[in-house]
PDB file of C-alpha atoms in Angstrom:
ATOM      1  CA  MET A 253     -19.796   4.239 -18.423  1.00  0.00           C
ATOM      2  CA  THR A 254     -21.167   5.308 -15.043  1.00  0.00           C
ATOM      3  CA  ASP A 255     -17.859   4.542 -13.280  1.00  0.00           C
ATOM      4  CA  THR A 256     -15.978   6.526 -15.946  1.00  0.00           C
ATOM      5  CA  LEU A 257     -18.305   9.519 -15.575  1.00  0.00           C
ATOM      6  CA  THR A 258     -18.092   9.339 -11.782  1.00  0.00           C
ATOM      7  CA  LYS A 259     -14.324   9.404 -11.943  1.00  0.00           C
ATOM      8  CA  ALA A 260     -14.296  12.256 -14.473  1.00  0.00           C
ATOM      9  CA  ASN A 261     -16.676  14.385 -12.443  1.00  0.00           C
ATOM     10  CA  SER A 262     -15.479  13.648  -8.913  1.00  0.00           C
ATOM     11  CA  GLY A 263     -11.878  12.549  -9.383  1.00  0.00           C
ATOM     12  CA  ILE A 264     -12.723   9.356  -7.448  1.00  0.00           C
ATOM     13  CA  GLU A 265     -12.801   5.828  -8.836  1.00  0.00           C
ATOM     14  CA  ARG A 266     -14.027   3.186  -6.390  1.00  0.00           C
ATOM     15  CA  ARG A 267     -12.554  -0.297  -6.712  1.00  0.00           C
ATOM     16  CA  PRO A 268     -14.625  -2.591  -4.458  1.00  0.00           C
ATOM     17  CA  PHE A 269     -12.747  -5.317  -2.598  1.00  0.00           C
ATOM     18  CA  GLU A 270     -14.884  -7.954  -4.334  1.00  0.00           C
ATOM     19  CA  SER A 271     -13.710  -6.706  -7.757  1.00  0.00           C
ATOM     20  CA  LEU A 272      -9.988  -7.105  -7.021  1.00  0.00           C
ATOM     21  CA  GLY A 273      -7.873  -9.825  -8.553  1.00  0.00           C
ATOM     22  CA  HIS A 274      -7.702 -12.911  -6.328  1.00  0.00           C
ATOM     23  CA  ALA A 275      -5.179 -15.712  -5.960  1.00  0.00           C
ATOM     24  CA  ASN A 276      -5.306 -18.289  -3.158  1.00  0.00           C
ATOM     25  CA  HIS A 277      -2.166 -20.427  -2.941  1.00  0.00           C
ATOM     26  CA  GLY A 278      -3.052 -22.005   0.395  1.00  0.00           C
ATOM     27  CA  TRP A 279      -0.219 -20.418   2.351  1.00  0.00           C
ATOM     28  CA  LEU A 280      -0.935 -17.067   0.640  1.00  0.00           C
ATOM     29  CA  ASP A 281      -4.378 -15.556   0.054  1.00  0.00           C
ATOM     30  CA  ALA A 282      -3.824 -12.435  -2.064  1.00  0.00           C
ATOM     31  CA  ARG A 283      -6.007  -9.686  -3.502  1.00  0.00           C
ATOM     32  CA  HIS A 284      -4.578  -7.466  -6.244  1.00  0.00           C
ATOM     33  CA  HIS A 285      -5.652  -3.840  -6.713  1.00  0.00           C
ATOM     34  CA  PHE A 286      -3.595  -3.743  -9.925  1.00  0.00           C
ATOM     35  CA  SER A 287      -2.623  -6.315 -12.546  1.00  0.00           C
ATOM     36  CA  PHE A 288      -0.163  -8.739 -10.963  1.00  0.00           C
ATOM     37  CA  ALA A 289       1.098 -12.258 -11.743  1.00  0.00           C
ATOM     38  CA  ASP A 290      -1.793 -14.193 -13.318  1.00  0.00           C
ATOM     39  CA  TYR A 291      -4.295 -11.372 -12.753  1.00  0.00           C
ATOM     40  CA  TYR A 292      -4.467  -9.052 -15.761  1.00  0.00           C
ATOM     41  CA  ASP A 293      -6.830  -6.133 -16.256  1.00  0.00           C
ATOM     42  CA  PRO A 294      -5.714  -3.573 -18.875  1.00  0.00           C
ATOM     43  CA  ALA A 295      -7.677  -0.887 -17.001  1.00  0.00           C
ATOM     44  CA  ARG A 296      -5.734  -1.591 -13.804  1.00  0.00           C
ATOM     45  CA  MET A 297      -2.089  -1.610 -14.846  1.00  0.00           C
ATOM     46  CA  GLY A 298      -1.120   1.050 -12.323  1.00  0.00           C
ATOM     47  CA  TRP A 299      -2.020   4.514 -11.092  1.00  0.00           C
ATOM     48  CA  GLY A 300       0.617   7.129 -11.758  1.00  0.00           C
ATOM     49  CA  ALA A 301       3.898   5.658 -10.499  1.00  0.00           C
ATOM     50  CA  ILE A 302       2.034   3.138  -8.301  1.00  0.00           C
ATOM     51  CA  ARG A 303       2.417  -0.249  -9.950  1.00  0.00           C
ATOM     52  CA  VAL A 304       1.328  -2.829  -7.327  1.00  0.00           C
ATOM     53  CA  TRP A 305      -0.920  -2.831  -4.269  1.00  0.00           C
ATOM     54  CA  ASN A 306      -1.404  -6.345  -2.937  1.00  0.00           C
ATOM     55  CA  ASP A 307      -3.570  -7.233   0.065  1.00  0.00           C
ATOM     56  CA  ASP A 308      -1.915 -10.400   1.423  1.00  0.00           C
ATOM     57  CA  LEU A 309      -2.775 -12.923   4.120  1.00  0.00           C
ATOM     58  CA  ILE A 310       0.202 -15.176   4.876  1.00  0.00           C
ATOM     59  CA  ALA A 311      -0.311 -18.377   6.856  1.00  0.00           C
ATOM     60  CA  PRO A 312       1.752 -19.017  10.020  1.00  0.00           C
ATOM     61  CA  GLN A 313       5.268 -20.359   9.456  1.00  0.00           C
ATOM     62  CA  ASN A 314       5.093 -19.617   5.725  1.00  0.00           C
ATOM     63  CA  GLY A 315       6.234 -16.922   3.344  1.00  0.00           C
ATOM     64  CA  PHE A 316       7.992 -15.859   0.180  1.00  0.00           C
ATOM     65  CA  PRO A 317      11.298 -17.735  -0.403  1.00  0.00           C
ATOM     66  CA  PRO A 318      14.326 -15.858  -1.774  1.00  0.00           C
ATOM     67  CA  HIS A 319      13.609 -14.174  -5.109  1.00  0.00           C
ATOM     68  CA  PRO A 320      15.045 -11.227  -7.087  1.00  0.00           C
ATOM     69  CA  HIS A 321      13.864  -7.680  -7.760  1.00  0.00           C
ATOM     70  CA  ARG A 322      15.324  -4.638  -9.465  1.00  0.00           C
ATOM     71  CA  ASP A 323      14.299  -1.047 -10.187  1.00  0.00           C
ATOM     72  CA  MET A 324      11.322  -0.925  -7.834  1.00  0.00           C
ATOM     73  CA  GLU A 325      10.494   0.693  -4.487  1.00  0.00           C
ATOM     74  CA  ILE A 326       8.717  -1.939  -2.365  1.00  0.00           C
ATOM     75  CA  ILE A 327       6.852  -0.838   0.751  1.00  0.00           C
ATOM     76  CA  THR A 328       5.329  -3.304   3.213  1.00  0.00           C
ATOM     77  CA  TYR A 329       2.650  -2.056   5.613  1.00  0.00           C
ATOM     78  CA  VAL A 330       1.928  -4.766   8.201  1.00  0.00           C
ATOM     79  CA  ARG A 331      -1.696  -4.794   9.363  1.00  0.00           C
ATOM     80  CA  THR A 332      -1.708  -7.769  11.748  1.00  0.00           C
ATOM     81  CA  GLY A 333       0.986 -10.203  12.870  1.00  0.00           C
ATOM     82  CA  ALA A 334       4.553  -9.609  11.711  1.00  0.00           C
ATOM     83  CA  ILE A 335       6.843 -10.243   8.756  1.00  0.00           C
ATOM     84  CA  THR A 336      10.535 -11.197   8.948  1.00  0.00           C
ATOM     85  CA  HIS A 337      12.782  -9.938   6.145  1.00  0.00           C
ATOM     86  CA  GLN A 338      16.186 -11.158   5.020  1.00  0.00           C
ATOM     87  CA  ASP A 339      18.132 -10.215   1.895  1.00  0.00           C
ATOM     88  CA  SER A 340      21.319 -10.640  -0.105  1.00  0.00           C
ATOM     89  CA  MET A 341      22.743  -7.446   1.461  1.00  0.00           C
ATOM     90  CA  GLY A 342      22.838  -9.177   4.864  1.00  0.00           C
ATOM     91  CA  ASN A 343      19.860  -7.362   6.336  1.00  0.00           C
ATOM     92  CA  ARG A 344      17.413  -9.159   8.617  1.00  0.00           C
ATOM     93  CA  GLY A 345      14.549  -7.672  10.580  1.00  0.00           C
ATOM     94  CA  ARG A 346      11.051  -8.269  11.949  1.00  0.00           C
ATOM     95  CA  THR A 347       8.327  -5.717  11.185  1.00  0.00           C
ATOM     96  CA  ALA A 348       5.228  -5.913  13.383  1.00  0.00           C
ATOM     97  CA  ALA A 349       1.636  -4.733  12.938  1.00  0.00           C
ATOM     98  CA  GLY A 350       1.300  -1.002  12.259  1.00  0.00           C
ATOM     99  CA  ASP A 351       4.946  -0.662  11.264  1.00  0.00           C
ATOM    100  CA  VAL A 352       6.532  -0.273   7.841  1.00  0.00           C
ATOM    101  CA  GLN A 353       9.508  -1.600   5.924  1.00  0.00           C
ATOM    102  CA  VAL A 354      10.880  -0.361   2.598  1.00  0.00           C
ATOM    103  CA  MET A 355      13.259  -1.927   0.100  1.00  0.00           C
ATOM    104  CA  SER A 356      14.814  -0.039  -2.781  1.00  0.00           C
ATOM    105  CA  ALA A 357      15.671  -2.821  -5.214  1.00  0.00           C
ATOM    106  CA  GLY A 358      17.990  -0.602  -7.262  1.00  0.00           C
ATOM    107  CA  SER A 359      20.326  -2.499  -9.572  1.00  0.00           C
ATOM    108  CA  GLY A 360      19.216  -5.819  -8.088  1.00  0.00           C
ATOM    109  CA  VAL A 361      18.641  -7.651  -4.812  1.00  0.00           C
ATOM    110  CA  ARG A 362      17.344 -10.988  -3.571  1.00  0.00           C
ATOM    111  CA  HIS A 363      15.094 -11.118  -0.542  1.00  0.00           C
ATOM    112  CA  ALA A 364      12.752 -13.400   1.398  1.00  0.00           C
ATOM    113  CA  GLU A 365       9.718 -12.461   3.511  1.00  0.00           C
ATOM    114  CA  TYR A 366       8.458 -14.988   6.083  1.00  0.00           C
ATOM    115  CA  ASN A 367       5.679 -15.057   8.612  1.00  0.00           C
ATOM    116  CA  LEU A 368       7.494 -16.765  11.485  1.00  0.00           C
ATOM    117  CA  GLU A 369       4.597 -16.127  13.863  1.00  0.00           C
ATOM    118  CA  ASP A 370       2.028 -18.630  15.146  1.00  0.00           C
ATOM    119  CA  GLU A 371      -0.824 -16.537  13.701  1.00  0.00           C
ATOM    120  CA  PRO A 372      -1.634 -15.289  10.186  1.00  0.00           C
ATOM    121  CA  THR A 373       0.007 -12.079   9.048  1.00  0.00           C
ATOM    122  CA  THR A 374      -1.891  -9.558   6.932  1.00  0.00           C
ATOM    123  CA  LEU A 375      -0.180  -6.767   5.058  1.00  0.00           C
ATOM    124  CA  PHE A 376      -0.282  -4.366   2.147  1.00  0.00           C
ATOM    125  CA  GLN A 377       2.599  -4.756  -0.297  1.00  0.00           C
ATOM    126  CA  ILE A 378       2.979  -1.620  -2.412  1.00  0.00           C
ATOM    127  CA  TRP A 379       5.328  -1.173  -5.368  1.00  0.00           C
ATOM    128  CA  ILE A 380       6.206   2.284  -6.717  1.00  0.00           C
ATOM    129  CA  MET A 381       8.292   2.986  -9.809  1.00  0.00           C
ATOM    130  CA  PRO A 382      11.564   4.761  -8.892  1.00  0.00           C
ATOM    131  CA  ARG A 383      12.454   8.151 -10.312  1.00  0.00           C
ATOM    132  CA  ALA A 384      15.581   6.598 -11.901  1.00  0.00           C
ATOM    133  CA  SER A 385      16.792   3.063 -12.534  1.00  0.00           C
ATOM    134  CA  GLY A 386      19.877   1.484 -10.980  1.00  0.00           C
ATOM    135  CA  GLY A 387      21.707   2.428  -7.822  1.00  0.00           C
ATOM    136  CA  SER A 388      22.713   0.346  -4.820  1.00  0.00           C
ATOM    137  CA  PRO A 389      19.844  -1.551  -3.188  1.00  0.00           C
ATOM    138  CA  SER A 390      18.848  -0.722   0.381  1.00  0.00           C
ATOM    139  CA  TRP A 391      16.411  -1.772   3.100  1.00  0.00           C
ATOM    140  CA  GLY A 392      14.983  -0.173   6.223  1.00  0.00           C
ATOM    141  CA  ALA A 393      12.143  -0.538   8.730  1.00  0.00           C
ATOM    142  CA  LYS A 394      10.624   1.651  11.410  1.00  0.00           C
ATOM    143  CA  PRO A 395       7.811   1.570  13.993  1.00  0.00           C
ATOM    144  CA  PHE A 396       4.991   4.081  13.520  1.00  0.00           C
ATOM    145  CA  PRO A 397       2.709   4.070  16.592  1.00  0.00           C
ATOM    146  CA  LYS A 398      -0.918   4.343  15.532  1.00  0.00           C
ATOM    147  CA  GLY A 399      -1.581   6.869  18.284  1.00  0.00           C
ATOM    148  CA  ASP A 400       0.749   9.335  16.546  1.00  0.00           C
ATOM    149  CA  ARG A 401      -1.521   9.190  13.463  1.00  0.00           C
ATOM    150  CA  SER A 402      -4.769   9.844  15.310  1.00  0.00           C
ATOM    151  CA  GLY A 403      -6.950  12.231  13.319  1.00  0.00           C
ATOM    152  CA  ARG A 404      -4.241  13.115  10.820  1.00  0.00           C
ATOM    153  CA  PHE A 405      -2.068  11.766   8.029  1.00  0.00           C
ATOM    154  CA  VAL A 406       1.536  10.986   8.960  1.00  0.00           C
ATOM    155  CA  THR A 407       4.167  10.342   6.300  1.00  0.00           C
ATOM    156  CA  LEU A 408       5.569   6.823   6.669  1.00  0.00           C
ATOM    157  CA  ALA A 409       7.831   6.650   3.604  1.00  0.00           C
ATOM    158  CA  SER A 410       8.868   9.442   1.265  1.00  0.00           C
ATOM    159  CA  GLY A 411      11.099  10.395  -1.602  1.00  0.00           C
ATOM    160  CA  PHE A 412      11.151  14.045  -0.486  1.00  0.00           C
ATOM    161  CA  ALA A 413      13.955  15.364   1.728  1.00  0.00           C
ATOM    162  CA  GLU A 414      11.616  17.596   3.733  1.00  0.00           C
ATOM    163  CA  ASP A 415       9.796  14.580   5.196  1.00  0.00           C
ATOM    164  CA  ALA A 416      12.116  14.076   8.147  1.00  0.00           C
ATOM    165  CA  GLY A 417      11.338  10.950  10.117  1.00  0.00           C
ATOM    166  CA  ALA A 418       9.873   9.028   7.185  1.00  0.00           C
ATOM    167  CA  LEU A 419      11.571   5.997   5.689  1.00  0.00           C
ATOM    168  CA  PRO A 420      13.379   7.070   2.488  1.00  0.00           C
ATOM    169  CA  ILE A 421      12.311   5.813  -0.930  1.00  0.00           C
ATOM    170  CA  ARG A 422      13.676   6.725  -4.375  1.00  0.00           C
ATOM    171  CA  ALA A 423      10.426   7.883  -5.922  1.00  0.00           C
ATOM    172  CA  ASP A 424       8.530  11.163  -6.146  1.00  0.00           C
ATOM    173  CA  ALA A 425       5.930   9.735  -3.787  1.00  0.00           C
ATOM    174  CA  ARG A 426       4.728   9.598  -0.213  1.00  0.00           C
ATOM    175  CA  VAL A 427       3.186   6.702   1.696  1.00  0.00           C
ATOM    176  CA  MET A 428       0.942   8.002   4.480  1.00  0.00           C
ATOM    177  CA  GLY A 429      -1.156   6.593   7.293  1.00  0.00           C
ATOM    178  CA  ALA A 430      -3.958   7.896   9.496  1.00  0.00           C
ATOM    179  CA  THR A 431      -6.351   6.556  12.114  1.00  0.00           C
ATOM    180  CA  LEU A 432      -9.807   8.053  12.547  1.00  0.00           C
ATOM    181  CA  LYS A 433     -12.432   7.553  15.222  1.00  0.00           C
ATOM    182  CA  ALA A 434     -16.024   7.162  14.080  1.00  0.00           C
ATOM    183  CA  GLY A 435     -17.299  10.582  13.038  1.00  0.00           C
ATOM    184  CA  GLU A 436     -13.840  12.131  12.610  1.00  0.00           C
ATOM    185  CA  THR A 437     -12.841  13.824   9.358  1.00  0.00           C
ATOM    186  CA  VAL A 438      -9.509  14.486   7.686  1.00  0.00           C
ATOM    187  CA  SER A 439      -8.874  16.414   4.469  1.00  0.00           C
ATOM    188  CA  TYR A 440      -6.231  15.811   1.809  1.00  0.00           C
ATOM    189  CA  ASP A 441      -5.269  18.214  -0.979  1.00  0.00           C
ATOM    190  CA  LEU A 442      -3.870  16.349  -3.985  1.00  0.00           C
ATOM    191  CA  GLY A 443      -1.672  18.431  -6.263  1.00  0.00           C
ATOM    192  CA  GLU A 444      -2.360  18.983  -9.935  1.00  0.00           C
ATOM    193  CA  GLY A 445      -1.023  16.103 -12.025  1.00  0.00           C
ATOM    194  CA  ARG A 446      -0.593  13.852  -8.977  1.00  0.00           C
ATOM    195  CA  HIS A 447      -2.183  10.447  -8.403  1.00  0.00           C
ATOM    196  CA  ALA A 448      -3.282   9.072  -5.048  1.00  0.00           C
ATOM    197  CA  TYR A 449      -4.541   5.655  -4.048  1.00  0.00           C
ATOM    198  CA  LEU A 450      -6.269   5.219  -0.697  1.00  0.00           C
ATOM    199  CA  VAL A 451      -7.332   2.019   1.058  1.00  0.00           C
ATOM    200  CA  PRO A 452      -9.028   1.771   4.457  1.00  0.00           C
ATOM    201  CA  ALA A 453      -7.256  -1.168   6.103  1.00  0.00           C
ATOM    202  CA  THR A 454     -10.171  -1.276   8.545  1.00  0.00           C
ATOM    203  CA  GLY A 455     -13.441   0.577   8.891  1.00  0.00           C
ATOM    204  CA  ARG A 456     -16.051   2.156   6.638  1.00  0.00           C
ATOM    205  CA  ILE A 457     -15.403   5.664   5.319  1.00  0.00           C
ATOM    206  CA  GLU A 458     -16.777   8.266   2.944  1.00  0.00           C
ATOM    207  CA  ILE A 459     -14.629  10.246   0.503  1.00  0.00           C
ATOM    208  CA  ASN A 460     -16.408  13.431  -0.556  1.00  0.00           C
ATOM    209  CA  GLY A 461     -19.640  11.665   0.355  1.00  0.00           C
ATOM    210  CA  GLU A 462     -18.925   8.436  -1.582  1.00  0.00           C
ATOM    211  CA  ALA A 463     -18.999   5.281   0.561  1.00  0.00           C
ATOM    212  CA  PHE A 464     -16.063   2.871   0.816  1.00  0.00           C
ATOM    213  CA  GLY A 465     -15.810  -0.324   2.816  1.00  0.00           C
ATOM    214  CA  ALA A 466     -12.751  -1.810   4.475  1.00  0.00           C
ATOM    215  CA  ARG A 467     -10.117  -2.808   1.899  1.00  0.00           C
ATOM    216  CA  ASP A 468     -11.882  -1.118  -1.021  1.00  0.00           C
ATOM    217  CA  GLY A 469      -9.552   0.953  -3.187  1.00  0.00           C
ATOM    218  CA  ALA A 470      -9.978   4.599  -4.136  1.00  0.00           C
ATOM    219  CA  ALA A 471      -8.061   5.977  -7.126  1.00  0.00           C
ATOM    220  CA  LEU A 472      -7.959   9.759  -6.677  1.00  0.00           C
ATOM    221  CA  SER A 473      -7.125  12.254  -9.424  1.00  0.00           C
ATOM    222  CA  GLY A 474      -4.982  15.332  -8.830  1.00  0.00           C
ATOM    223  CA  GLY A 475      -5.967  18.965  -8.552  1.00  0.00           C
ATOM    224  CA  ARG A 476      -8.712  18.299  -6.012  1.00  0.00           C
ATOM    225  CA  SER A 477      -9.358  18.328  -2.284  1.00  0.00           C
ATOM    226  CA  PHE A 478     -10.760  15.210  -0.656  1.00  0.00           C
ATOM    227  CA  THR A 479     -12.601  15.011   2.647  1.00  0.00           C
ATOM    228  CA  ILE A 480     -12.468  11.596   4.323  1.00  0.00           C
ATOM    229  CA  THR A 481     -15.021  10.875   7.046  1.00  0.00           C
ATOM    230  CA  ALA A 482     -14.976   7.738   9.185  1.00  0.00           C
ATOM    231  CA  GLU A 483     -18.338   6.017   9.492  1.00  0.00           C
ATOM    232  CA  GLU A 484     -16.682   3.741  12.065  1.00  0.00           C
ATOM    233  CA  ASP A 485     -13.172   3.569  13.530  1.00  0.00           C
ATOM    234  CA  ALA A 486     -10.850   3.360  10.527  1.00  0.00           C
ATOM    235  CA  GLU A 487      -7.179   2.879   9.643  1.00  0.00           C
ATOM    236  CA  LEU A 488      -6.160   4.515   6.361  1.00  0.00           C
ATOM    237  CA  VAL A 489      -3.195   4.030   4.037  1.00  0.00           C
ATOM    238  CA  LEU A 490      -2.662   6.514   1.203  1.00  0.00           C
ATOM    239  CA  VAL A 491       0.000   6.778  -1.492  1.00  0.00           C
ATOM    240  CA  ASP A 492       0.504  10.142  -3.275  1.00  0.00           C
ATOM    241  CA  SER A 493       2.657   9.715  -6.389  1.00  0.00           C
ATOM    242  CA  GLU A 494       3.535  11.509  -9.588  1.00  0.00           C
TER     243      GLU A 494
END
């Protein structure tokens, strides 16, 4: 009841890292912010158009073998190490820490994601429902230097034409990143009817005075302004969706 009232009054629902779904497959140690695979929580089926947010650690020289997807926008934010992608469209590419790759599954695609490094790779894998089903699948990746995000949110992937420089996705959503030094503050205005989900990849933060640790989730309700303050150096990832 307290969590429900807190969310209703503040527009913030805290999802502590320790409360997330957990699956350890040896080569893959995964935490699930939303229901995924064998983890099911009817209260965490998604947030707006955001359907999946997985916090993955992939062992060296391991990864996801070829498998299919359709009708989903899949964004990979690499936190440490690197991931190497290959797919049935003939694409192949390596995405390193701090950079982003996106795959629009469209009418159907098969892909594999491997950690070919000699160290573990950690990443956020985010799935967003597309604005329409079907269409030709596509893939892209791009470096986003962390220095360019210092003290501000930068759009990394977007379904809006005005976001020049961001990787394109086919959803009414933005994926954003920011880095804050201890004591720095950044504000975010979330539109009415929108849904945002924010995770500090590193560092402790406060959102409108509520404390969050590294890798906690924050489900934010629309029609509000949020002030994020870094208690220590922090790296933030935020998705704003319909």
